[in-house]
mmCIF file of C-alpha atoms in Angstrom:
data_model
loop_
_atom_site.group_PDB
_atom_site.id
_atom_site.type_symbol
_atom_site.label_atom_id
_atom_site.label_comp_id
_atom_site.label_asym_id
_atom_site.label_seq_id
_atom_site.Cartn_x
_atom_site.Cartn_y
_atom_site.Cartn_z
ATOM 1 C CA UNK A 1491 121.948 134.141 70.545
ATOM 2 C CA UNK A 1492 120.099 137.282 69.477
ATOM 3 C CA UNK A 1493 116.649 135.717 69.667
ATOM 4 C CA UNK A 1494 115.363 132.477 71.212
ATOM 5 C CA UNK A 1495 113.069 130.563 68.854
ATOM 6 C CA UNK A 1496 110.338 129.126 71.080
ATOM 7 C CA UNK A 1497 108.075 126.195 70.286
ATOM 8 C CA UNK A 1498 104.958 125.469 72.325
ATOM 9 C CA UNK A 1499 103.902 121.879 72.950
ATOM 10 C CA UNK A 1500 100.129 121.825 73.423
ATOM 11 C CA UNK A 1501 98.109 124.786 72.183
ATOM 12 C CA UNK A 1502 95.246 124.478 74.674
ATOM 13 C CA UNK A 1503 94.345 127.045 77.336
ATOM 14 C CA UNK A 1504 97.798 127.669 78.816
ATOM 15 C CA UNK A 1505 99.678 127.090 75.571
ATOM 16 C CA UNK A 1506 97.497 129.642 73.812
ATOM 17 C CA UNK A 1507 97.997 132.166 76.607
ATOM 18 C CA UNK A 1508 101.788 131.846 76.391
ATOM 19 C CA UNK A 1509 101.762 131.941 72.594
ATOM 20 C CA UNK A 1510 99.817 135.204 72.490
ATOM 21 C CA UNK A 1511 102.183 137.268 74.611
ATOM 22 C CA UNK A 1512 105.296 135.819 72.957
ATOM 23 C CA UNK A 1513 103.902 136.464 69.480
ATOM 24 C CA UNK A 1514 103.011 140.012 70.546
ATOM 25 C CA UNK A 1515 106.682 140.684 71.298
ATOM 26 C CA UNK A 1516 106.154 141.027 75.046
ATOM 27 C CA UNK A 1517 109.190 138.831 75.879
ATOM 28 C CA UNK A 1518 112.423 140.528 74.899
ATOM 29 C CA UNK A 1519 114.803 138.326 72.936
ATOM 30 C CA UNK A 1520 112.176 135.709 72.061
ATOM 31 C CA UNK A 1521 110.004 134.801 69.108
ATOM 32 C CA UNK A 1522 107.196 132.321 68.620
ATOM 33 C CA UNK A 1523 108.592 129.904 66.034
ATOM 34 C CA UNK A 1524 106.408 126.789 66.238
ATOM 35 C CA UNK A 1525 103.522 124.996 67.913
ATOM 36 C CA UNK A 1526 102.807 121.300 68.325
ATOM 37 C CA UNK A 1527 99.436 119.701 68.985
ATOM 38 C CA UNK A 1528 97.658 116.444 68.189
ATOM 39 C CA UNK A 1529 94.621 118.449 67.035
ATOM 40 C CA UNK A 1530 94.787 119.562 63.410
ATOM 41 C CA UNK A 1531 92.021 122.062 64.170
ATOM 42 C CA UNK A 1532 94.184 123.745 66.820
ATOM 43 C CA UNK A 1533 97.164 123.823 64.457
ATOM 44 C CA UNK A 1534 95.007 125.410 61.762
ATOM 45 C CA UNK A 1535 93.790 127.986 64.279
ATOM 46 C CA UNK A 1536 97.381 128.758 65.307
ATOM 47 C CA UNK A 1537 98.350 129.429 61.689
ATOM 48 C CA UNK A 1538 95.395 131.785 61.312
ATOM 49 C CA UNK A 1539 96.168 133.515 64.614
ATOM 50 C CA UNK A 1540 99.948 133.870 64.377
ATOM 51 C CA UNK A 1541 100.674 133.855 60.650
ATOM 52 C CA UNK A 1542 101.741 131.506 57.884
ATOM 53 C CA UNK A 1543 105.419 131.690 58.949
ATOM 54 C CA UNK A 1544 104.581 129.751 62.094
ATOM 55 C CA UNK A 1545 105.782 126.141 61.921
ATOM 56 C CA UNK A 1546 103.209 123.566 63.050
ATOM 57 C CA UNK A 1547 103.777 119.946 64.038
ATOM 58 C CA UNK A 1548 101.586 117.028 65.041
ATOM 59 C CA UNK A 1549 104.294 115.269 67.091
ATOM 60 C CA UNK A 1550 106.874 116.402 69.607
ATOM 61 C CA UNK A 1551 109.676 114.484 67.851
ATOM 62 C CA UNK A 1552 108.928 116.239 64.573
ATOM 63 C CA UNK A 1553 109.174 119.641 66.226
ATOM 64 C CA UNK A 1554 112.358 118.837 68.133
ATOM 65 C CA UNK A 1555 114.060 117.407 65.029
ATOM 66 C CA UNK A 1556 112.962 120.222 62.715
ATOM 67 C CA UNK A 1557 115.714 122.693 63.558
ATOM 68 C CA UNK A 1558 113.099 125.442 63.957
ATOM 69 C CA UNK A 1559 113.229 125.793 67.766
ATOM 70 C CA UNK A 1560 115.901 126.529 70.349
ATOM 71 C CA UNK A 1561 113.568 126.094 73.319
ATOM 72 C CA UNK A 1562 110.120 124.705 74.110
ATOM 73 C CA UNK A 1563 107.349 125.475 76.550
ATOM 74 C CA UNK A 1564 105.588 122.298 77.676
ATOM 75 C CA UNK A 1565 101.810 122.674 78.031
ATOM 76 C CA UNK A 1566 100.590 119.159 77.226
ATOM 77 C CA UNK A 1567 99.024 116.578 79.557
ATOM 78 C CA UNK A 1568 100.569 116.071 83.020
ATOM 79 C CA UNK A 1569 101.756 112.537 82.348
ATOM 80 C CA UNK A 1570 103.707 113.726 79.294
ATOM 81 C CA UNK A 1571 105.695 116.516 80.971
ATOM 82 C CA UNK A 1572 108.738 114.422 81.983
ATOM 83 C CA UNK A 1573 108.948 112.454 78.734
ATOM 84 C CA UNK A 1574 108.643 115.570 76.576
ATOM 85 C CA UNK A 1575 111.279 117.327 78.676
ATOM 86 C CA UNK A 1576 113.730 114.450 78.381
ATOM 87 C CA UNK A 1577 113.348 114.341 74.599
ATOM 88 C CA UNK A 1578 114.285 118.019 74.491
ATOM 89 C CA UNK A 1579 117.256 117.561 76.831
ATOM 90 C CA UNK A 1580 118.630 114.842 74.548
ATOM 91 C CA UNK A 1581 118.656 117.325 71.671
ATOM 92 C CA UNK A 1582 120.090 120.258 73.621
ATOM 93 C CA UNK A 1583 116.813 122.175 73.553
ATOM 94 C CA UNK A 1584 115.887 124.374 76.519
ATOM 95 C CA UNK A 1585 112.681 123.675 78.471
ATOM 96 C CA UNK A 1586 110.102 125.684 80.402
ATOM 97 C CA UNK A 1587 107.536 123.266 81.832
ATOM 98 C CA UNK A 1588 104.038 124.089 83.008
ATOM 99 C CA UNK A 1589 103.029 122.756 86.404
ATOM 100 C CA UNK A 1590 103.081 120.064 87.614
ATOM 101 C CA UNK A 1591 106.535 118.674 86.825
ATOM 102 C CA UNK A 1592 104.820 115.309 86.369
ATOM 103 C CA UNK A 1593 102.359 113.001 88.072
ATOM 104 C CA UNK A 1594 104.726 110.888 90.170
ATOM 105 C CA UNK A 1595 108.137 111.670 91.627
ATOM 106 C CA UNK A 1596 109.797 108.495 90.331
ATOM 107 C CA UNK A 1597 109.451 109.734 86.742
ATOM 108 C CA UNK A 1598 110.267 113.343 87.661
ATOM 109 C CA UNK A 1599 113.455 112.189 89.353
ATOM 110 C CA UNK A 1600 114.522 110.590 86.049
ATOM 111 C CA UNK A 1601 113.699 113.869 84.296
ATOM 112 C CA UNK A 1602 115.844 115.840 86.744
ATOM 113 C CA UNK A 1603 118.769 113.476 86.277
ATOM 114 C CA UNK A 1604 118.493 113.930 82.509
ATOM 115 C CA UNK A 1605 118.423 117.710 82.962
ATOM 116 C CA UNK A 1606 121.515 117.594 85.170
ATOM 117 C CA UNK A 1607 123.361 115.628 82.495
ATOM 118 C CA UNK A 1608 122.479 118.139 79.770
ATOM 119 C CA UNK A 1609 123.644 121.677 79.078
ATOM 120 C CA UNK A 1610 120.244 123.357 78.819
ATOM 121 C CA UNK A 1611 118.185 125.835 80.816
ATOM 122 C CA UNK A 1612 115.346 123.951 82.487
ATOM 123 C CA UNK A 1613 112.680 125.929 84.359
ATOM 124 C CA UNK A 1614 109.246 125.382 85.886
ATOM 125 C CA UNK A 1615 106.365 127.790 85.303
ATOM 126 C CA UNK A 1616 106.044 128.612 89.011
ATOM 127 C CA UNK A 1617 104.836 132.140 88.318
ATOM 128 C CA UNK A 1618 103.767 132.695 91.932
ATOM 129 C CA UNK A 1619 107.445 132.730 92.927
ATOM 130 C CA UNK A 1620 107.575 136.150 91.251
ATOM 131 C CA UNK A 1621 104.692 137.517 93.350
ATOM 132 C CA UNK A 1622 106.099 140.283 95.627
ATOM 133 C CA UNK A 1623 103.993 138.940 98.524
ATOM 134 C CA UNK A 1624 105.755 135.578 98.560
ATOM 135 C CA UNK A 1625 109.160 137.041 97.731
ATOM 136 C CA UNK A 1626 108.870 139.249 100.814
ATOM 137 C CA UNK A 1627 107.564 136.370 102.935
ATOM 138 C CA UNK A 1628 110.543 134.219 101.950
ATOM 139 C CA UNK A 1629 112.896 137.113 102.670
ATOM 140 C CA UNK A 1630 111.486 137.599 106.176
ATOM 141 C CA UNK A 1631 111.834 133.886 106.945
ATOM 142 C CA UNK A 1632 115.286 133.479 105.374
ATOM 143 C CA UNK A 1633 116.624 136.553 107.196
ATOM 144 C CA UNK A 1634 115.495 135.233 110.592
ATOM 145 C CA UNK A 1635 112.917 137.962 111.234
ATOM 146 C CA UNK A 1636 110.296 135.341 112.114
ATOM 147 C CA UNK A 1637 112.718 133.175 114.071
ATOM 148 C CA UNK A 1638 112.446 129.402 114.006
ATOM 149 C CA UNK A 1639 109.309 128.087 112.270
ATOM 150 C CA UNK A 1640 106.826 126.476 114.661
ATOM 151 C CA UNK A 1641 103.648 126.078 112.621
ATOM 152 C CA UNK A 1642 102.342 126.591 109.093
ATOM 153 C CA UNK A 1643 98.686 126.659 108.051
ATOM 154 C CA UNK A 1644 97.398 127.190 104.513
ATOM 155 C CA UNK A 1645 93.694 127.231 103.697
ATOM 156 C CA UNK A 1646 93.310 127.500 99.925
ATOM 157 C CA UNK A 1647 89.675 126.909 98.974
ATOM 158 C CA UNK A 1648 89.316 129.481 96.182
ATOM 159 C CA UNK A 1649 89.436 126.791 93.486
ATOM 160 C CA UNK A 1650 85.669 126.424 92.970
ATOM 161 C CA UNK A 1651 84.839 124.337 89.889
ATOM 162 C CA UNK A 1652 81.451 123.269 88.508
ATOM 163 C CA UNK A 1653 80.486 119.915 87.024
ATOM 164 C CA UNK A 1654 80.458 121.677 83.644
ATOM 165 C CA UNK A 1655 84.184 122.392 84.036
ATOM 166 C CA UNK A 1656 84.945 118.727 84.647
ATOM 167 C CA UNK A 1657 82.690 117.629 81.784
ATOM 168 C CA UNK A 1658 84.565 119.881 79.320
ATOM 169 C CA UNK A 1659 87.160 117.160 78.656
ATOM 170 C CA UNK A 1660 86.977 113.383 79.048
ATOM 171 C CA UNK A 1661 90.524 113.384 80.486
ATOM 172 C CA UNK A 1662 89.693 115.887 83.223
ATOM 173 C CA UNK A 1663 89.616 114.692 86.841
ATOM 174 C CA UNK A 1664 90.530 111.102 85.942
ATOM 175 C CA UNK A 1665 93.455 109.026 87.154
ATOM 176 C CA UNK A 1666 94.445 108.030 83.620
ATOM 177 C CA UNK A 1667 93.978 111.470 82.077
ATOM 178 C CA UNK A 1668 95.212 113.902 84.730
ATOM 179 C CA UNK A 1669 96.703 111.718 87.433
ATOM 180 C CA UNK A 1670 94.917 113.554 90.218
ATOM 181 C CA UNK A 1671 92.510 116.296 91.179
ATOM 182 C CA UNK A 1672 92.815 119.511 93.135
ATOM 183 C CA UNK A 1673 96.299 118.640 94.418
ATOM 184 C CA UNK A 1674 97.717 118.038 90.944
ATOM 185 C CA UNK A 1675 95.704 120.463 88.839
ATOM 186 C CA UNK A 1676 94.928 123.520 90.964
ATOM 187 C CA UNK A 1677 97.352 123.430 93.922
ATOM 188 C CA UNK A 1678 100.878 122.851 92.568
ATOM 189 C CA UNK A 1679 101.628 126.570 92.952
ATOM 190 C CA UNK A 1680 100.640 126.573 96.622
ATOM 191 C CA UNK A 1681 102.475 123.327 97.349
ATOM 192 C CA UNK A 1682 105.589 124.802 95.738
ATOM 193 C CA UNK A 1683 105.277 128.074 97.659
ATOM 194 C CA UNK A 1684 104.594 126.225 100.916
ATOM 195 C CA UNK A 1685 107.957 124.468 100.839
ATOM 196 C CA UNK A 1686 109.859 127.258 99.014
ATOM 197 C CA UNK A 1687 109.004 130.064 101.424
ATOM 198 C CA UNK A 1688 109.700 128.159 104.638
ATOM 199 C CA UNK A 1689 112.737 126.378 103.221
ATOM 200 C CA UNK A 1690 111.989 122.797 104.248
ATOM 201 C CA UNK A 1691 109.931 119.726 103.482
ATOM 202 C CA UNK A 1692 108.137 117.709 106.178
ATOM 203 C CA UNK A 1693 109.380 114.379 107.439
ATOM 204 C CA UNK A 1694 105.942 112.773 107.363
ATOM 205 C CA UNK A 1695 102.385 113.483 106.191
ATOM 206 C CA UNK A 1696 98.930 112.332 107.288
ATOM 207 C CA UNK A 1697 96.253 113.254 104.783
ATOM 208 C CA UNK A 1698 92.528 112.737 104.351
ATOM 209 C CA UNK A 1699 91.247 113.022 100.780
ATOM 210 C CA UNK A 1700 87.642 112.873 99.595
ATOM 211 C CA UNK A 1701 87.333 111.483 96.066
ATOM 212 C CA UNK A 1702 84.348 112.744 94.078
ATOM 213 C CA UNK A 1703 82.736 114.254 97.165
ATOM 214 C CA UNK A 1704 81.160 117.271 95.483
ATOM 215 C CA UNK A 1705 81.291 116.354 91.783
ATOM 216 C CA UNK A 1706 81.000 113.259 89.610
ATOM 217 C CA UNK A 1707 84.765 112.736 89.267
ATOM 218 C CA UNK A 1708 87.260 109.961 90.067
ATOM 219 C CA UNK A 1709 89.863 112.045 91.840
ATOM 220 C CA UNK A 1710 90.067 114.138 95.002
ATOM 221 C CA UNK A 1711 88.079 117.365 95.356
ATOM 222 C CA UNK A 1712 88.726 117.927 99.072
ATOM 223 C CA UNK A 1713 91.924 117.481 101.109
ATOM 224 C CA UNK A 1714 92.991 118.067 104.701
ATOM 225 C CA UNK A 1715 96.619 117.234 105.435
ATOM 226 C CA UNK A 1716 98.748 117.436 108.579
ATOM 227 C CA UNK A 1717 102.546 117.462 108.354
ATOM 228 C CA UNK A 1718 105.502 117.301 110.732
ATOM 229 C CA UNK A 1719 108.840 119.015 110.022
ATOM 230 C CA UNK A 1720 112.405 118.048 110.951
ATOM 231 C CA UNK A 1721 112.660 120.822 113.569
ATOM 232 C CA UNK A 1722 109.473 119.746 115.376
ATOM 233 C CA UNK A 1723 107.188 122.274 113.651
ATOM 234 C CA UNK A 1724 103.797 121.175 112.339
ATOM 235 C CA UNK A 1725 101.609 122.262 109.462
ATOM 236 C CA UNK A 1726 98.124 121.941 107.989
ATOM 237 C CA UNK A 1727 97.071 122.234 104.336
ATOM 238 C CA UNK A 1728 93.380 122.423 103.395
ATOM 239 C CA UNK A 1729 91.977 122.676 99.874
ATOM 240 C CA UNK A 1730 88.869 121.915 97.834
ATOM 241 C CA UNK A 1731 87.175 122.709 94.523
ATOM 242 C CA UNK A 1732 83.674 122.317 95.930
ATOM 243 C CA UNK A 1733 83.388 125.271 98.286
ATOM 244 C CA UNK A 1734 82.350 128.882 97.705
ATOM 245 C CA UNK A 1735 83.068 131.551 98.798
ATOM 246 C CA UNK A 1736 86.626 130.369 99.271
ATOM 247 C CA UNK A 1737 89.531 131.401 101.481
ATOM 248 C CA UNK A 1738 93.203 131.888 100.647
ATOM 249 C CA UNK A 1739 95.075 132.378 103.930
ATOM 250 C CA UNK A 1740 98.663 131.337 104.588
ATOM 251 C CA UNK A 1741 99.750 131.678 108.221
ATOM 252 C CA UNK A 1742 103.269 130.989 109.490
ATOM 253 C CA UNK A 1743 104.181 131.137 113.170
ATOM 254 C CA UNK A 1744 107.740 131.392 114.451
ATOM 255 C CA UNK A 1745 109.264 132.037 117.842
ATOM 256 C CA UNK A 1746 109.504 135.748 116.941
ATOM 257 C CA UNK A 1747 105.860 136.206 115.908
ATOM 258 C CA UNK A 1748 103.351 135.403 113.183
ATOM 259 C CA UNK A 1749 102.952 136.309 109.500
ATOM 260 C CA UNK A 1750 99.688 136.075 107.556
ATOM 261 C CA UNK A 1751 99.344 136.387 103.784
ATOM 262 C CA UNK A 1752 95.717 137.080 102.875
ATOM 263 C CA UNK A 1753 93.759 139.474 100.643
ATOM 264 C CA UNK A 1754 96.962 140.499 98.849
ATOM 265 C CA UNK A 1755 98.477 141.765 102.097
ATOM 266 C CA UNK A 1756 101.323 140.555 104.276
ATOM 267 C CA UNK A 1757 100.701 141.222 107.966
ATOM 268 C CA UNK A 1758 103.399 140.666 110.602
ATOM 269 C CA UNK A 1759 102.735 140.312 114.328
ATOM 270 C CA UNK A 1760 106.318 140.748 115.558
ATOM 271 C CA UNK A 1761 107.353 139.944 119.117
ATOM 272 C CA UNK A 1762 109.781 142.425 120.636
ATOM 273 C CA UNK A 1763 111.694 139.528 122.204
ATOM 274 C CA UNK A 1764 111.573 135.882 121.082
ATOM 275 C CA UNK A 1765 108.995 133.773 122.884
ATOM 276 C CA UNK A 1766 111.566 131.372 124.424
ATOM 277 C CA UNK A 1767 113.498 134.296 125.895
ATOM 278 C CA UNK A 1768 110.318 135.893 127.272
ATOM 279 C CA UNK A 1769 109.182 132.594 128.770
ATOM 280 C CA UNK A 1770 112.539 132.052 130.471
ATOM 281 C CA UNK A 1771 112.394 135.432 132.172
ATOM 282 C CA UNK A 1772 108.648 135.735 132.827
ATOM 283 C CA UNK A 1773 107.537 135.927 136.473
ATOM 284 C CA UNK A 1774 103.785 136.187 135.791
ATOM 285 C CA UNK A 1775 101.724 133.235 134.611
ATOM 286 C CA UNK A 1776 99.557 135.139 132.134
ATOM 287 C CA UNK A 1777 101.926 137.725 130.669
ATOM 288 C CA UNK A 1778 102.807 137.926 126.977
ATOM 289 C CA UNK A 1779 105.712 139.542 125.156
ATOM 290 C CA UNK A 1780 105.168 142.959 123.616
ATOM 291 C CA UNK A 1781 103.867 142.545 120.063
ATOM 292 C CA UNK A 1782 103.851 144.983 117.138
ATOM 293 C CA UNK A 1783 101.319 144.454 114.324
ATOM 294 C CA UNK A 1784 101.993 146.045 110.951
ATOM 295 C CA UNK A 1785 101.435 145.548 107.233
ATOM 296 C CA UNK A 1786 104.715 144.858 105.481
ATOM 297 C CA UNK A 1787 105.286 146.783 102.222
ATOM 298 C CA UNK A 1788 105.882 144.290 99.438
ATOM 299 C CA UNK A 1789 106.472 146.406 96.336
ATOM 300 C CA UNK A 1790 104.873 146.323 92.903
ATOM 301 C CA UNK A 1791 107.440 144.573 90.722
ATOM 302 C CA UNK A 1792 106.140 142.887 87.536
ATOM 303 C CA UNK A 1793 105.181 139.287 88.147
ATOM 304 C CA UNK A 1794 103.327 136.388 86.569
ATOM 305 C CA UNK A 1795 103.728 134.081 83.586
ATOM 306 C CA UNK A 1796 105.474 136.618 81.351
ATOM 307 C CA UNK A 1797 107.986 137.374 84.110
ATOM 308 C CA UNK A 1798 108.967 133.711 84.416
ATOM 309 C CA UNK A 1799 109.188 133.354 80.641
ATOM 310 C CA UNK A 1800 111.365 136.478 80.391
ATOM 311 C CA UNK A 1801 113.619 135.153 83.163
ATOM 312 C CA UNK A 1802 113.981 131.824 81.316
ATOM 313 C CA UNK A 1803 114.830 133.553 78.027
ATOM 314 C CA UNK A 1804 117.336 135.810 79.813
ATOM 315 C CA UNK A 1805 118.883 132.709 81.378
ATOM 316 C CA UNK A 1806 119.307 131.153 77.924
ATOM 317 C CA UNK A 1807 120.748 134.319 76.372
ATOM 318 C CA UNK A 1808 122.676 135.862 79.264
ATOM 319 C CA UNK A 1809 123.069 133.222 81.974
ATOM 320 C CA UNK A 1810 120.642 134.959 84.352
ATOM 321 C CA UNK A 1811 119.848 132.756 87.409
ATOM 322 C CA UNK A 1812 116.478 131.019 87.091
ATOM 323 C CA UNK A 1813 113.602 132.068 89.334
ATOM 324 C CA UNK A 1814 112.235 128.515 89.333
ATOM 325 C CA UNK A 1815 114.817 125.880 88.325
ATOM 326 C CA UNK A 1816 113.070 122.882 86.798
ATOM 327 C CA UNK A 1817 114.724 120.418 89.170
ATOM 328 C CA UNK A 1818 112.772 121.983 92.048
ATOM 329 C CA UNK A 1819 109.450 120.821 90.613
ATOM 330 C CA UNK A 1820 109.865 117.507 92.413
ATOM 331 C CA UNK A 1821 109.638 119.157 95.826
ATOM 332 C CA UNK A 1822 106.016 120.285 95.686
ATOM 333 C CA UNK A 1823 105.080 117.096 93.823
ATOM 334 C CA UNK A 1824 106.528 115.020 96.646
ATOM 335 C CA UNK A 1825 104.009 116.698 98.965
ATOM 336 C CA UNK A 1826 100.998 115.820 96.807
ATOM 337 C CA UNK A 1827 102.300 112.273 96.224
ATOM 338 C CA UNK A 1828 102.702 111.856 99.984
ATOM 339 C CA UNK A 1829 99.151 113.095 100.595
ATOM 340 C CA UNK A 1830 97.748 110.600 98.108
ATOM 341 C CA UNK A 1831 99.806 107.748 99.562
ATOM 342 C CA UNK A 1832 98.650 108.583 103.088
ATOM 343 C CA UNK A 1833 94.995 108.706 102.040
ATOM 344 C CA UNK A 1834 95.195 105.494 100.006
ATOM 345 C CA UNK A 1835 96.889 103.531 102.786
ATOM 346 C CA UNK A 1836 95.055 105.241 105.673
ATOM 347 C CA UNK A 1837 98.417 105.768 107.347
ATOM 348 C CA UNK A 1838 101.333 108.166 107.660
ATOM 349 C CA UNK A 1839 103.464 108.715 104.547
ATOM 350 C CA UNK A 1840 107.133 109.241 105.293
ATOM 351 C CA UNK A 1841 109.420 111.547 103.333
ATOM 352 C CA UNK A 1842 111.532 110.744 101.369
ATOM 353 C CA UNK A 1843 108.610 109.017 99.698
ATOM 354 C CA UNK A 1844 108.302 105.307 98.976
ATOM 355 C CA UNK A 1845 108.178 106.012 95.232
ATOM 356 C CA UNK A 1846 107.675 102.399 94.148
ATOM 357 C CA UNK A 1847 104.703 101.933 96.471
ATOM 358 C CA UNK A 1848 103.121 105.170 95.289
ATOM 359 C CA UNK A 1849 103.580 104.240 91.638
ATOM 360 C CA UNK A 1850 102.057 100.784 92.253
ATOM 361 C CA UNK A 1851 98.923 102.223 93.867
ATOM 362 C CA UNK A 1852 98.584 104.923 91.203
ATOM 363 C CA UNK A 1853 98.748 102.306 88.440
ATOM 364 C CA UNK A 1854 95.925 100.378 90.112
ATOM 365 C CA UNK A 1855 93.714 103.463 89.858
ATOM 366 C CA UNK A 1856 94.754 104.184 86.294
ATOM 367 C CA UNK A 1857 93.805 100.612 85.322
ATOM 368 C CA UNK A 1858 90.199 101.166 86.444
ATOM 369 C CA UNK A 1859 89.911 104.776 85.263
ATOM 370 C CA UNK A 1860 86.951 105.816 83.113
ATOM 371 C CA UNK A 1861 89.348 107.580 80.720
ATOM 372 C CA UNK A 1862 91.109 105.439 78.150
ATOM 373 C CA UNK A 1863 93.873 106.923 76.031
#
């Protein structure tokens, strides 16, 4: 097709951001054709902003059945992501879904199966996968430069939010409205990158979550999680929305050295010989292998939301491989689901996840949530 007609489901913060750059012609081969929102005020605003030719709809079904869109970007509430996606798949309409893929993996697994059975291009808006820092990090790990992974450690506490932020919507930071807190709202990008860059998921998780520790909210605003990987490596993930100034430091240790991503730099401490080889040959008790420290050049390629959207449109029009296939959204979500399950049961959560148990405990919290749809 010469141009992909895009409809946006949910014209809130992210939906508006996407609509603006598409309408401005910043995505080659795409046009903003329609928006859908339950708010008539937002639909009226969209008409004023993007012109009278824009089609507006109050329901997803009406948009999908209208014949005005070839593809949709999903920017509605977390719980609705899988259902909206599956409606589009049934009609042969392509999907780019904002994070997270959904709230619980059981529903996302159904979404992925529906995507597999369709002939559409399904992508996740994991824009950080286009960041040259993480592309280079993944390259170094995949190529064996770091050797076998031994430990991962991500401190991501730059998500500071005030009570005013949470009070801006009755659905925010509630089990019934959002389905979670910092893990589901702020951290899906990091959880995706954590597993994507190192190429594996843990076998089990032990997490400690504080619910409403710093703010008057139902859900978690502080998390410390410990994980164990199939190869014997371990990892720690720490996040919060109640701390400032924050830290964003991702450290990965292998048997050939250590890599740190921090302050928009990638620093590599590279051992001249692998640690196991040095240890086998060492005659002195306190010696260490020779180590070279250097900043790795990462390039300045375009990255961000527009890059993912362009990749998705190119995939629809030309068959270009997707940067973030939609089916991979379940991987990072399985990490957050496992952290919740561990905290709720005060025990280890094994992966693959006990999806029925997680769903049962989530529904208990939704039933007592302050937000009512």
